[in-house]
Amino acid sequence: MYTEYIKKRVKDIEPWLIEVRREFHKYPELSLNEYNTKNRILNYLKEMNIEYTEFEKHNGVMAYIIKPENKITIGIRADMDALPINEENEITYKSKNKGVMHACGHDAHIAMLLGACKILNDMKDELYVNVKFLFQPAEETVGGAKFLVEDGCMKNPDVDYMFGLHVMPYLETGYIETKYNILNASADSLKIIIKGKKSHGAYPESGKDAIVVASNIILSLQSIVSRNISPLDSVVLTIGKIRGGEAQNIICEEVSMNGTLRTINKNTRKEMIKRIENIVLDICRAFDCEGEVLWERDGYPPVVNDNYLVDIVVKNTEKLFGKDRFILKEKPSLGGEDFSYYLEECKGAFYHIGCRHSKQDITQLHTSTFNIDEECLVVGTLMHILNVLHFNSN
């Protein structure tokens, strides 16, 4: 009965959810520049008369419903930054910021979380749990979840359980997917610098060719996964960018390479980092060159779901949409997700919601034609609310 009441309340605000989502879609902003996005969120929170906190060092916002007598605190997160992509969709709410687009669905995430704010704040007198609504910047780049953790959003009162979601275009609207234990891999960025010695191409003996060294390093790095890691483990090492050289007849003095390392096992991650560094330094020494490996940021830890909270996601999916609408993901994704920083502070669960109409072709995330079936806004808002209300007992 309570579930039916919430379903009706959310369905009633569906036109508002669509309007909110389209407003954010129309005015996307890149990571660390979400100034107008933040102000729009604040305007909605003021209209709802819900309390919130701003921060000096970033554009994140935390709205909250907190009562001193409540013993459990639930956190819900939505990311709010966009991508440097020029939108090609011909829609009335097409991005007005050229070269910037909500191509990952964060506009939908914001609308869903604002919807949860609206409903839960309206019923705050009936709440026996505290709720923190985290609007997070910079998910696409530097891992903005760290900012909110560092600013104490998980403390005072401590967040006991954390939930997050992401729209997923390979799933039809109304379907929900997650996985017990590890859902997402850790993700590290690396930069390799090789320093040799310049000389004329006609006199190669006078130089130390950094391009030859780089070639040997790239080939050797690929052998780590096939020869040093169990085939039952999951690892991806990609060198996606290489720069070096001045002219076709000059021995190259310096090469830089950029790549990513994705692992699902902490011990494997440590072993990979060690092997990468050893291969780079040893090959450089063999060619009488200098080498350096720079880990450009602390990689995202893996997303490890709490199984009890996954059970709650499963039950709420079945309660809202039917048993056939939950999909148990078979293997972890090797994509990084900074929701993992929250899970270092408390138990949590991250899950995917379908956003594709059954009659539409799949359009991938991070592409210029990505768009959602807006009926998923109701799905995400309902899941946020029921995940919170699962703990609502006095």
mmCIF file of C-alpha atoms in Angstrom:
data_model
loop_
_atom_site.group_PDB
_atom_site.id
_atom_site.type_symbol
_atom_site.label_atom_id
_atom_site.label_comp_id
_atom_site.label_asym_id
_atom_site.label_seq_id
_atom_site.Cartn_x
_atom_site.Cartn_y
_atom_site.Cartn_z
ATOM 1 C CA MET A 1 0.000 0.000 0.000
ATOM 2 C CA TYR A 2 2.841 2.355 0.929
ATOM 3 C CA THR A 3 4.604 1.432 -2.318
ATOM 4 C CA GLU A 4 1.492 2.241 -4.360
ATOM 5 C CA TYR A 5 1.258 5.637 -2.663
ATOM 6 C CA ILE A 6 4.894 6.449 -3.560
ATOM 7 C CA LYS A 7 4.381 5.238 -7.135
ATOM 8 C CA LYS A 8 1.435 7.606 -7.514
ATOM 9 C CA ARG A 9 3.339 10.539 -6.013
ATOM 10 C CA VAL A 10 6.279 10.051 -8.372
ATOM 11 C CA LYS A 11 4.047 9.509 -11.392
ATOM 12 C CA ASP A 12 2.295 12.786 -10.556
ATOM 13 C CA ILE A 13 5.591 14.692 -10.789
ATOM 14 C CA GLU A 14 6.751 12.970 -13.993
ATOM 15 C CA PRO A 15 6.120 16.082 -16.172
ATOM 16 C CA TRP A 16 8.185 18.095 -13.688
ATOM 17 C CA LEU A 17 11.010 15.509 -13.769
ATOM 18 C CA ILE A 18 11.106 15.707 -17.576
ATOM 19 C CA GLU A 19 11.147 19.506 -17.513
ATOM 20 C CA VAL A 20 13.977 19.537 -14.950
ATOM 21 C CA ARG A 21 16.033 16.992 -16.882
ATOM 22 C CA ARG A 22 15.653 18.912 -20.145
ATOM 23 C CA GLU A 23 16.725 22.163 -18.489
ATOM 24 C CA PHE A 24 19.976 20.592 -17.295
ATOM 25 C CA HIS A 25 20.464 18.880 -20.655
ATOM 26 C CA LYS A 26 20.156 22.199 -22.451
ATOM 27 C CA TYR A 27 22.868 23.891 -20.366
ATOM 28 C CA PRO A 28 25.645 21.313 -19.709
ATOM 29 C CA GLU A 29 28.940 22.245 -18.058
ATOM 30 C CA LEU A 30 32.282 20.477 -17.917
ATOM 31 C CA SER A 31 33.935 19.052 -14.808
ATOM 32 C CA LEU A 32 35.003 21.688 -12.246
ATOM 33 C CA ASN A 33 32.984 24.315 -14.130
ATOM 34 C CA GLU A 34 29.463 23.320 -13.022
ATOM 35 C CA TYR A 35 28.672 26.843 -11.760
ATOM 36 C CA ASN A 36 25.286 27.371 -13.410
ATOM 37 C CA THR A 37 24.375 23.733 -12.846
ATOM 38 C CA LYS A 38 24.988 24.251 -9.145
ATOM 39 C CA ASN A 39 22.909 27.446 -9.088
ATOM 40 C CA ARG A 40 20.010 25.690 -10.810
ATOM 41 C CA ILE A 41 20.150 22.899 -8.246
ATOM 42 C CA LEU A 42 20.150 25.453 -5.437
ATOM 43 C CA ASN A 43 17.094 27.185 -6.900
ATOM 44 C CA TYR A 44 15.158 23.921 -6.873
ATOM 45 C CA LEU A 45 16.262 23.144 -3.311
ATOM 46 C CA LYS A 46 15.144 26.598 -2.186
ATOM 47 C CA GLU A 47 11.739 26.056 -3.794
ATOM 48 C CA MET A 48 11.438 22.791 -1.859
ATOM 49 C CA ASN A 49 12.501 24.507 1.370
ATOM 50 C CA ILE A 50 15.030 21.752 2.006
ATOM 51 C CA GLU A 51 18.263 22.452 3.867
ATOM 52 C CA TYR A 52 21.559 22.272 1.984
ATOM 53 C CA THR A 53 25.291 22.950 2.239
ATOM 54 C CA GLU A 54 27.611 24.536 -0.334
ATOM 55 C CA PHE A 55 31.392 24.147 -0.508
ATOM 56 C CA GLU A 56 34.231 26.573 -1.195
ATOM 57 C CA LYS A 57 36.586 24.360 -3.216
ATOM 58 C CA HIS A 58 34.116 22.823 -5.688
ATOM 59 C CA ASN A 59 30.584 23.045 -7.069
ATOM 60 C CA GLY A 60 29.104 20.133 -5.166
ATOM 61 C CA VAL A 61 25.965 20.524 -3.053
ATOM 62 C CA MET A 62 24.647 18.422 -0.182
ATOM 63 C CA ALA A 63 20.936 18.651 0.610
ATOM 64 C CA TYR A 64 19.792 16.880 3.747
ATOM 65 C CA ILE A 65 16.938 15.867 6.021
ATOM 66 C CA ILE A 66 18.418 15.299 9.464
ATOM 67 C CA LYS A 67 16.773 14.827 12.862
ATOM 68 C CA PRO A 68 18.940 14.334 15.976
ATOM 69 C CA GLU A 69 16.784 11.432 17.164
ATOM 70 C CA ASN A 70 17.212 9.408 13.963
ATOM 71 C CA LYS A 71 19.846 6.703 14.307
ATOM 72 C CA ILE A 72 20.401 5.676 10.647
ATOM 73 C CA THR A 73 21.649 7.919 7.824
ATOM 74 C CA ILE A 74 21.269 7.066 4.148
ATOM 75 C CA GLY A 75 23.228 8.778 1.365
ATOM 76 C CA ILE A 76 22.151 9.078 -2.286
ATOM 77 C CA ARG A 77 24.394 10.477 -5.018
ATOM 78 C CA ALA A 78 23.955 12.095 -8.431
ATOM 79 C CA ASP A 79 26.856 13.276 -10.592
ATOM 80 C CA MET A 80 26.368 16.602 -12.396
ATOM 81 C CA ASP A 81 29.155 17.253 -14.933
ATOM 82 C CA ALA A 82 29.000 16.918 -18.734
ATOM 83 C CA LEU A 83 31.443 15.905 -21.480
ATOM 84 C CA PRO A 84 33.418 17.795 -24.185
ATOM 85 C CA ILE A 85 31.204 16.458 -27.004
ATOM 86 C CA ASN A 86 29.235 18.431 -29.586
ATOM 87 C CA GLU A 87 25.627 17.205 -29.532
ATOM 88 C CA GLU A 88 24.138 15.983 -32.820
ATOM 89 C CA ASN A 89 20.617 15.206 -31.592
ATOM 90 C CA GLU A 90 17.967 17.384 -33.238
ATOM 91 C CA ILE A 91 15.734 17.937 -30.216
ATOM 92 C CA THR A 92 14.086 21.014 -28.713
ATOM 93 C CA TYR A 93 16.310 20.812 -25.651
ATOM 94 C CA LYS A 94 19.573 20.299 -27.561
ATOM 95 C CA SER A 95 22.698 21.590 -25.789
ATOM 96 C CA LYS A 96 23.130 25.340 -26.133
ATOM 97 C CA ASN A 97 26.743 25.158 -24.963
ATOM 98 C CA LYS A 98 28.665 24.293 -28.124
ATOM 99 C CA GLY A 99 31.097 21.438 -27.709
ATOM 100 C CA VAL A 100 29.610 20.391 -24.357
ATOM 101 C CA MET A 101 26.945 17.718 -23.886
ATOM 102 C CA HIS A 102 25.308 15.575 -21.231
ATOM 103 C CA ALA A 103 26.338 12.449 -23.112
ATOM 104 C CA CYS A 104 26.538 10.286 -20.002
ATOM 105 C CA GLY A 105 23.095 10.903 -18.534
ATOM 106 C CA HIS A 106 24.111 13.040 -15.578
ATOM 107 C CA ASP A 107 21.264 15.439 -16.400
ATOM 108 C CA ALA A 108 18.900 12.523 -15.728
ATOM 109 C CA HIS A 109 20.739 11.652 -12.522
ATOM 110 C CA ILE A 110 20.283 15.226 -11.251
ATOM 111 C CA ALA A 111 16.564 15.197 -12.052
ATOM 112 C CA MET A 112 16.052 11.845 -10.318
ATOM 113 C CA LEU A 113 17.827 13.008 -7.161
ATOM 114 C CA LEU A 114 15.874 16.266 -7.113
ATOM 115 C CA GLY A 115 12.713 14.179 -7.476
ATOM 116 C CA ALA A 116 13.747 12.116 -4.454
ATOM 117 C CA CYS A 117 14.446 15.352 -2.544
ATOM 118 C CA LYS A 118 10.994 16.659 -3.416
ATOM 119 C CA ILE A 119 9.035 13.565 -2.329
ATOM 120 C CA LEU A 120 11.084 12.703 0.763
ATOM 121 C CA ASN A 121 11.138 16.300 1.986
ATOM 122 C CA ASP A 122 7.350 16.492 1.620
ATOM 123 C CA MET A 123 7.064 13.472 3.905
ATOM 124 C CA LYS A 124 9.903 14.393 6.306
ATOM 125 C CA ASP A 125 7.573 14.261 9.326
ATOM 126 C CA GLU A 126 7.137 10.555 8.560
ATOM 127 C CA LEU A 127 10.877 9.870 8.205
ATOM 128 C CA TYR A 128 12.753 8.022 10.934
ATOM 129 C CA VAL A 129 16.030 8.015 9.006
ATOM 130 C CA ASN A 130 18.343 10.852 8.035
ATOM 131 C CA VAL A 131 18.949 11.389 4.336
ATOM 132 C CA LYS A 132 21.879 13.103 2.586
ATOM 133 C CA PHE A 133 21.459 13.966 -1.105
ATOM 134 C CA LEU A 134 24.882 14.449 -2.713
ATOM 135 C CA PHE A 135 25.074 16.401 -5.976
ATOM 136 C CA GLN A 136 28.619 15.619 -7.055
ATOM 137 C CA PRO A 137 30.896 17.479 -9.493
ATOM 138 C CA ALA A 138 33.733 16.177 -11.676
ATOM 139 C CA GLU A 139 32.848 12.492 -11.942
ATOM 140 C CA GLU A 140 34.110 12.417 -15.523
ATOM 141 C CA THR A 141 37.613 13.661 -14.735
ATOM 142 C CA VAL A 142 39.238 13.920 -11.317
ATOM 143 C CA GLY A 143 36.831 11.832 -9.241
ATOM 144 C CA GLY A 144 34.753 14.517 -7.533
ATOM 145 C CA ALA A 145 33.454 11.999 -4.991
ATOM 146 C CA LYS A 146 36.757 12.575 -3.172
ATOM 147 C CA PHE A 147 35.863 16.236 -2.691
ATOM 148 C CA LEU A 148 32.610 15.465 -0.909
ATOM 149 C CA VAL A 149 34.278 12.829 1.258
ATOM 150 C CA GLU A 150 37.091 15.253 2.166
ATOM 151 C CA ASP A 151 34.535 17.943 3.022
ATOM 152 C CA GLY A 152 32.905 15.677 5.586
ATOM 153 C CA CYS A 153 29.693 14.814 3.759
ATOM 154 C CA MET A 154 29.906 11.259 5.057
ATOM 155 C CA LYS A 155 30.201 12.480 8.672
ATOM 156 C CA ASN A 156 28.089 14.289 11.299
ATOM 157 C CA PRO A 157 26.021 12.177 11.245
ATOM 158 C CA ASP A 158 27.949 9.308 9.716
ATOM 159 C CA VAL A 159 26.393 7.837 6.575
ATOM 160 C CA ASP A 160 25.555 4.199 7.286
ATOM 161 C CA TYR A 161 24.464 3.164 3.791
ATOM 162 C CA MET A 162 25.045 4.732 0.386
ATOM 163 C CA PHE A 163 23.146 4.198 -2.875
ATOM 164 C CA GLY A 164 23.967 5.349 -6.389
ATOM 165 C CA LEU A 165 22.751 4.627 -9.898
ATOM 166 C CA HIS A 166 23.674 5.158 -13.536
ATOM 167 C CA VAL A 167 21.508 5.111 -16.650
ATOM 168 C CA MET A 168 22.529 2.359 -19.033
ATOM 169 C CA PRO A 169 21.499 2.392 -22.730
ATOM 170 C CA TYR A 170 21.962 -1.326 -23.351
ATOM 171 C CA LEU A 171 19.082 -1.918 -20.891
ATOM 172 C CA GLU A 172 15.466 -1.190 -21.774
ATOM 173 C CA THR A 173 13.627 1.247 -19.530
ATOM 174 C CA GLY A 174 12.125 -0.518 -16.525
ATOM 175 C CA TYR A 175 14.993 -2.998 -16.147
ATOM 176 C CA ILE A 176 17.566 -2.738 -13.370
ATOM 177 C CA GLU A 177 20.941 -4.431 -13.194
ATOM 178 C CA THR A 178 23.641 -4.824 -10.599
ATOM 179 C CA LYS A 179 26.056 -7.377 -9.199
ATOM 180 C CA TYR A 180 27.018 -8.778 -5.839
ATOM 181 C CA ASN A 181 30.526 -7.926 -4.612
ATOM 182 C CA ILE A 182 32.771 -6.249 -7.249
ATOM 183 C CA LEU A 183 30.806 -4.229 -9.814
ATOM 184 C CA ASN A 184 33.481 -1.907 -11.286
ATOM 185 C CA ALA A 185 37.231 -2.186 -11.664
ATOM 186 C CA SER A 186 39.811 0.178 -10.262
ATOM 187 C CA ALA A 187 41.156 2.611 -12.870
ATOM 188 C CA ASP A 188 44.645 4.162 -12.936
ATOM 189 C CA SER A 189 46.138 6.645 -15.404
ATOM 190 C CA LEU A 190 49.823 6.423 -16.249
ATOM 191 C CA LYS A 191 52.329 8.456 -18.207
ATOM 192 C CA ILE A 192 55.631 7.012 -19.440
ATOM 193 C CA ILE A 193 58.497 9.335 -20.373
ATOM 194 C CA ILE A 194 61.560 8.094 -22.265
ATOM 195 C CA LYS A 195 64.601 10.329 -22.697
ATOM 196 C CA GLY A 196 67.275 9.466 -25.259
ATOM 197 C CA LYS A 197 69.689 11.595 -27.284
ATOM 198 C CA LYS A 198 69.074 13.530 -30.477
ATOM 199 C CA SER A 199 71.252 13.073 -33.569
ATOM 200 C CA HIS A 200 71.032 13.274 -37.344
ATOM 201 C CA GLY A 201 69.286 10.298 -38.951
ATOM 202 C CA ALA A 202 72.367 9.666 -41.082
ATOM 203 C CA TYR A 203 74.464 9.084 -37.931
ATOM 204 C CA PRO A 204 72.274 6.914 -35.653
ATOM 205 C CA GLU A 205 75.309 5.744 -33.676
ATOM 206 C CA SER A 206 75.581 9.272 -32.242
ATOM 207 C CA GLY A 207 72.091 9.205 -30.766
ATOM 208 C CA LYS A 208 69.826 7.159 -28.496
ATOM 209 C CA ASP A 209 66.511 6.575 -30.231
ATOM 210 C CA ALA A 210 63.605 7.055 -27.840
ATOM 211 C CA ILE A 211 61.110 5.806 -30.448
ATOM 212 C CA VAL A 212 62.858 2.416 -30.684
ATOM 213 C CA VAL A 213 62.807 2.196 -26.891
ATOM 214 C CA ALA A 214 59.111 3.131 -26.778
ATOM 215 C CA SER A 215 58.311 0.426 -29.332
ATOM 216 C CA ASN A 216 60.022 -2.223 -27.241
ATOM 217 C CA ILE A 217 58.243 -1.032 -24.100
ATOM 218 C CA ILE A 218 54.786 -1.130 -25.714
ATOM 219 C CA LEU A 219 55.288 -4.678 -26.974
ATOM 220 C CA SER A 220 56.695 -5.861 -23.647
ATOM 221 C CA LEU A 221 53.873 -4.288 -21.627
ATOM 222 C CA GLN A 222 51.347 -6.360 -23.562
ATOM 223 C CA SER A 223 53.025 -9.530 -22.331
ATOM 224 C CA ILE A 224 52.263 -8.756 -18.665
ATOM 225 C CA VAL A 225 48.589 -9.634 -18.939
ATOM 226 C CA SER A 226 49.189 -12.777 -21.025
ATOM 227 C CA ARG A 227 52.207 -14.095 -19.116
ATOM 228 C CA ASN A 228 52.165 -12.670 -15.560
ATOM 229 C CA ILE A 229 48.439 -12.584 -14.729
ATOM 230 C CA SER A 230 46.121 -15.556 -14.350
ATOM 231 C CA PRO A 231 43.767 -15.965 -17.324
ATOM 232 C CA LEU A 232 40.957 -16.226 -14.736
ATOM 233 C CA ASP A 233 41.662 -12.657 -13.602
ATOM 234 C CA SER A 234 40.522 -9.508 -15.450
ATOM 235 C CA VAL A 235 43.039 -6.822 -16.427
ATOM 236 C CA VAL A 236 43.189 -4.254 -19.218
ATOM 237 C CA LEU A 237 46.333 -2.234 -19.941
ATOM 238 C CA THR A 238 45.974 0.300 -22.748
ATOM 239 C CA ILE A 239 48.538 2.723 -24.172
ATOM 240 C CA GLY A 240 46.236 5.120 -25.977
ATOM 241 C CA LYS A 241 48.480 8.085 -26.758
ATOM 242 C CA ILE A 242 52.095 8.471 -27.877
ATOM 243 C CA ARG A 243 54.039 11.599 -28.789
ATOM 244 C CA GLY A 244 57.622 12.077 -29.913
ATOM 245 C CA GLY A 245 59.985 13.115 -32.679
ATOM 246 C CA GLU A 246 60.764 16.306 -34.583
ATOM 247 C CA ALA A 247 61.415 15.305 -38.195
ATOM 248 C CA GLN A 248 61.805 12.210 -40.371
ATOM 249 C CA ASN A 249 65.588 12.526 -40.450
ATOM 250 C CA ILE A 250 66.275 13.213 -36.755
ATOM 251 C CA ILE A 251 66.798 10.517 -34.120
ATOM 252 C CA CYS A 252 64.077 11.121 -31.524
ATOM 253 C CA GLU A 253 65.257 12.429 -28.161
ATOM 254 C CA GLU A 254 62.071 12.089 -26.088
ATOM 255 C CA VAL A 255 58.824 10.128 -26.217
ATOM 256 C CA SER A 256 55.845 10.348 -23.890
ATOM 257 C CA MET A 257 53.048 7.792 -23.709
ATOM 258 C CA ASN A 258 49.730 7.873 -21.851
ATOM 259 C CA GLY A 259 47.599 4.917 -20.878
ATOM 260 C CA THR A 260 45.181 3.336 -18.432
ATOM 261 C CA LEU A 261 45.310 0.314 -16.182
ATOM 262 C CA ARG A 262 42.070 -1.379 -15.093
ATOM 263 C CA THR A 263 41.961 -4.179 -12.531
ATOM 264 C CA ILE A 264 39.382 -5.784 -10.248
ATOM 265 C CA ASN A 265 41.763 -7.266 -7.693
ATOM 266 C CA LYS A 266 43.888 -5.168 -5.309
ATOM 267 C CA ASN A 267 46.818 -7.605 -5.333
ATOM 268 C CA THR A 268 46.710 -7.797 -9.125
ATOM 269 C CA ARG A 269 46.757 -4.001 -9.284
ATOM 270 C CA LYS A 270 49.893 -3.872 -7.131
ATOM 271 C CA GLU A 271 51.573 -6.552 -9.234
ATOM 272 C CA MET A 272 50.687 -4.765 -12.487
ATOM 273 C CA ILE A 273 52.054 -1.436 -11.252
ATOM 274 C CA LYS A 274 55.299 -3.112 -10.183
ATOM 275 C CA ARG A 275 55.704 -4.995 -13.489
ATOM 276 C CA ILE A 276 54.967 -1.897 -15.592
ATOM 277 C CA GLU A 277 57.591 0.123 -13.733
ATOM 278 C CA ASN A 278 60.185 -2.668 -13.938
ATOM 279 C CA ILE A 279 59.695 -3.181 -17.683
ATOM 280 C CA VAL A 280 59.936 0.539 -18.465
ATOM 281 C CA LEU A 281 63.051 1.128 -16.368
ATOM 282 C CA ASP A 282 64.829 -2.077 -17.407
ATOM 283 C CA ILE A 283 64.262 -1.571 -21.153
ATOM 284 C CA CYS A 284 65.399 2.047 -20.902
ATOM 285 C CA ARG A 285 68.585 0.924 -19.153
ATOM 286 C CA ALA A 286 69.180 -1.734 -21.811
ATOM 287 C CA PHE A 287 69.134 1.001 -24.496
ATOM 288 C CA ASP A 288 71.181 3.412 -22.361
ATOM 289 C CA CYS A 289 68.226 5.798 -22.037
ATOM 290 C CA GLU A 290 66.334 7.258 -19.097
ATOM 291 C CA GLY A 291 62.761 6.262 -18.259
ATOM 292 C CA GLU A 292 60.088 7.327 -15.825
ATOM 293 C CA VAL A 293 56.564 6.150 -15.006
ATOM 294 C CA LEU A 294 54.186 8.734 -13.579
ATOM 295 C CA TRP A 295 50.871 7.705 -12.071
ATOM 296 C CA GLU A 296 48.966 10.885 -12.812
ATOM 297 C CA ARG A 297 46.348 10.446 -10.094
ATOM 298 C CA ASP A 298 45.423 7.921 -7.462
ATOM 299 C CA GLY A 299 43.282 5.499 -9.396
ATOM 300 C CA TYR A 300 39.661 4.916 -8.507
ATOM 301 C CA PRO A 301 39.338 1.963 -6.146
ATOM 302 C CA PRO A 302 37.050 -0.849 -7.307
ATOM 303 C CA VAL A 303 33.319 -0.512 -6.630
ATOM 304 C CA VAL A 304 32.526 -3.308 -4.172
ATOM 305 C CA ASN A 305 28.818 -3.626 -3.466
ATOM 306 C CA ASP A 306 27.536 -4.705 -0.074
ATOM 307 C CA ASN A 307 25.476 -7.839 -0.662
ATOM 308 C CA TYR A 308 22.784 -6.950 1.886
ATOM 309 C CA LEU A 309 22.181 -3.646 0.085
ATOM 310 C CA VAL A 310 22.140 -5.406 -3.281
ATOM 311 C CA ASP A 311 19.360 -7.575 -1.865
ATOM 312 C CA ILE A 312 17.435 -4.377 -1.079
ATOM 313 C CA VAL A 313 17.863 -3.158 -4.667
ATOM 314 C CA VAL A 314 16.629 -6.535 -5.923
ATOM 315 C CA LYS A 315 13.570 -6.514 -3.634
ATOM 316 C CA ASN A 316 12.638 -2.942 -4.531
ATOM 317 C CA THR A 317 12.997 -3.674 -8.240
ATOM 318 C CA GLU A 318 10.695 -6.668 -7.935
ATOM 319 C CA LYS A 319 8.245 -4.746 -5.748
ATOM 320 C CA LEU A 320 8.032 -1.829 -8.174
ATOM 321 C CA PHE A 321 8.347 -3.463 -11.583
ATOM 322 C CA GLY A 322 8.150 -7.249 -11.245
ATOM 323 C CA LYS A 323 10.591 -10.135 -10.724
ATOM 324 C CA ASP A 324 11.533 -10.315 -14.385
ATOM 325 C CA ARG A 325 12.836 -6.728 -14.368
ATOM 326 C CA PHE A 326 15.952 -7.392 -12.301
ATOM 327 C CA ILE A 327 19.090 -8.571 -14.118
ATOM 328 C CA LEU A 328 22.011 -10.023 -12.172
ATOM 329 C CA LYS A 329 25.191 -8.882 -13.903
ATOM 330 C CA GLU A 330 27.479 -11.827 -14.550
ATOM 331 C CA LYS A 331 30.898 -10.138 -14.614
ATOM 332 C CA PRO A 332 32.363 -6.871 -13.296
ATOM 333 C CA SER A 333 32.746 -3.907 -15.602
ATOM 334 C CA LEU A 334 36.301 -2.754 -16.274
ATOM 335 C CA GLY A 335 35.060 0.835 -16.425
ATOM 336 C CA GLY A 336 36.044 3.052 -13.486
ATOM 337 C CA GLU A 337 33.455 4.690 -11.220
ATOM 338 C CA ASP A 338 34.325 7.148 -8.447
ATOM 339 C CA PHE A 339 31.329 6.044 -6.354
ATOM 340 C CA SER A 340 33.976 3.725 -4.919
ATOM 341 C CA TYR A 341 35.273 6.573 -2.719
ATOM 342 C CA TYR A 342 31.987 6.616 -0.797
ATOM 343 C CA LEU A 343 32.213 2.866 -0.331
ATOM 344 C CA GLU A 344 35.535 3.314 1.454
ATOM 345 C CA GLU A 345 33.558 5.201 4.115
ATOM 346 C CA CYS A 346 30.439 3.031 4.472
ATOM 347 C CA LYS A 347 28.513 0.099 3.029
ATOM 348 C CA GLY A 348 26.806 0.827 -0.277
ATOM 349 C CA ALA A 349 25.313 -0.401 -3.509
ATOM 350 C CA PHE A 350 25.601 0.922 -7.049
ATOM 351 C CA TYR A 351 23.248 -0.226 -9.802
ATOM 352 C CA HIS A 352 22.276 0.466 -13.430
ATOM 353 C CA ILE A 353 18.832 1.441 -14.712
ATOM 354 C CA GLY A 354 17.664 0.983 -18.273
ATOM 355 C CA CYS A 355 17.136 4.156 -20.310
ATOM 356 C CA ARG A 356 16.417 2.808 -23.810
ATOM 357 C CA HIS A 357 12.990 2.581 -25.384
ATOM 358 C CA SER A 358 12.302 -0.937 -26.635
ATOM 359 C CA LYS A 359 11.881 0.317 -30.220
ATOM 360 C CA GLN A 360 15.115 2.319 -30.296
ATOM 361 C CA ASP A 361 18.585 1.221 -31.337
ATOM 362 C CA ILE A 362 21.315 1.271 -28.699
ATOM 363 C CA THR A 363 23.181 4.578 -28.660
ATOM 364 C CA GLN A 364 26.249 4.305 -26.453
ATOM 365 C CA LEU A 365 27.182 6.541 -23.555
ATOM 366 C CA HIS A 366 29.741 9.256 -24.394
ATOM 367 C CA THR A 367 28.546 9.655 -27.979
ATOM 368 C CA SER A 368 27.150 12.738 -29.740
ATOM 369 C CA THR A 369 23.740 11.119 -30.314
ATOM 370 C CA PHE A 370 23.169 9.667 -26.838
ATOM 371 C CA ASN A 371 19.726 10.330 -25.398
ATOM 372 C CA ILE A 372 17.425 8.652 -22.896
ATOM 373 C CA ASP A 373 13.877 7.372 -22.784
ATOM 374 C CA GLU A 374 12.569 9.877 -20.249
ATOM 375 C CA GLU A 375 10.304 7.296 -18.628
ATOM 376 C CA CYS A 376 13.465 6.134 -16.827
ATOM 377 C CA LEU A 377 13.279 9.299 -14.693
ATOM 378 C CA VAL A 378 10.347 7.808 -12.791
ATOM 379 C CA VAL A 379 12.201 4.510 -12.391
ATOM 380 C CA GLY A 380 15.307 6.118 -10.868
ATOM 381 C CA THR A 381 13.336 8.433 -8.591
ATOM 382 C CA LEU A 382 11.240 5.535 -7.295
ATOM 383 C CA MET A 383 14.324 3.427 -6.589
ATOM 384 C CA HIS A 384 16.006 6.268 -4.679
ATOM 385 C CA ILE A 385 12.940 6.730 -2.487
ATOM 386 C CA LEU A 386 12.235 3.064 -1.785
ATOM 387 C CA ASN A 387 15.881 2.349 -0.995
ATOM 388 C CA VAL A 388 15.674 5.040 1.706
ATOM 389 C CA LEU A 389 12.271 3.945 3.006
ATOM 390 C CA HIS A 390 13.493 0.374 3.429
ATOM 391 C CA PHE A 391 15.174 1.615 6.629
ATOM 392 C CA ASN A 392 12.295 3.823 7.754
ATOM 393 C CA SER A 393 11.093 2.311 11.016
ATOM 394 C CA ASN A 394 10.791 4.018 14.414
#
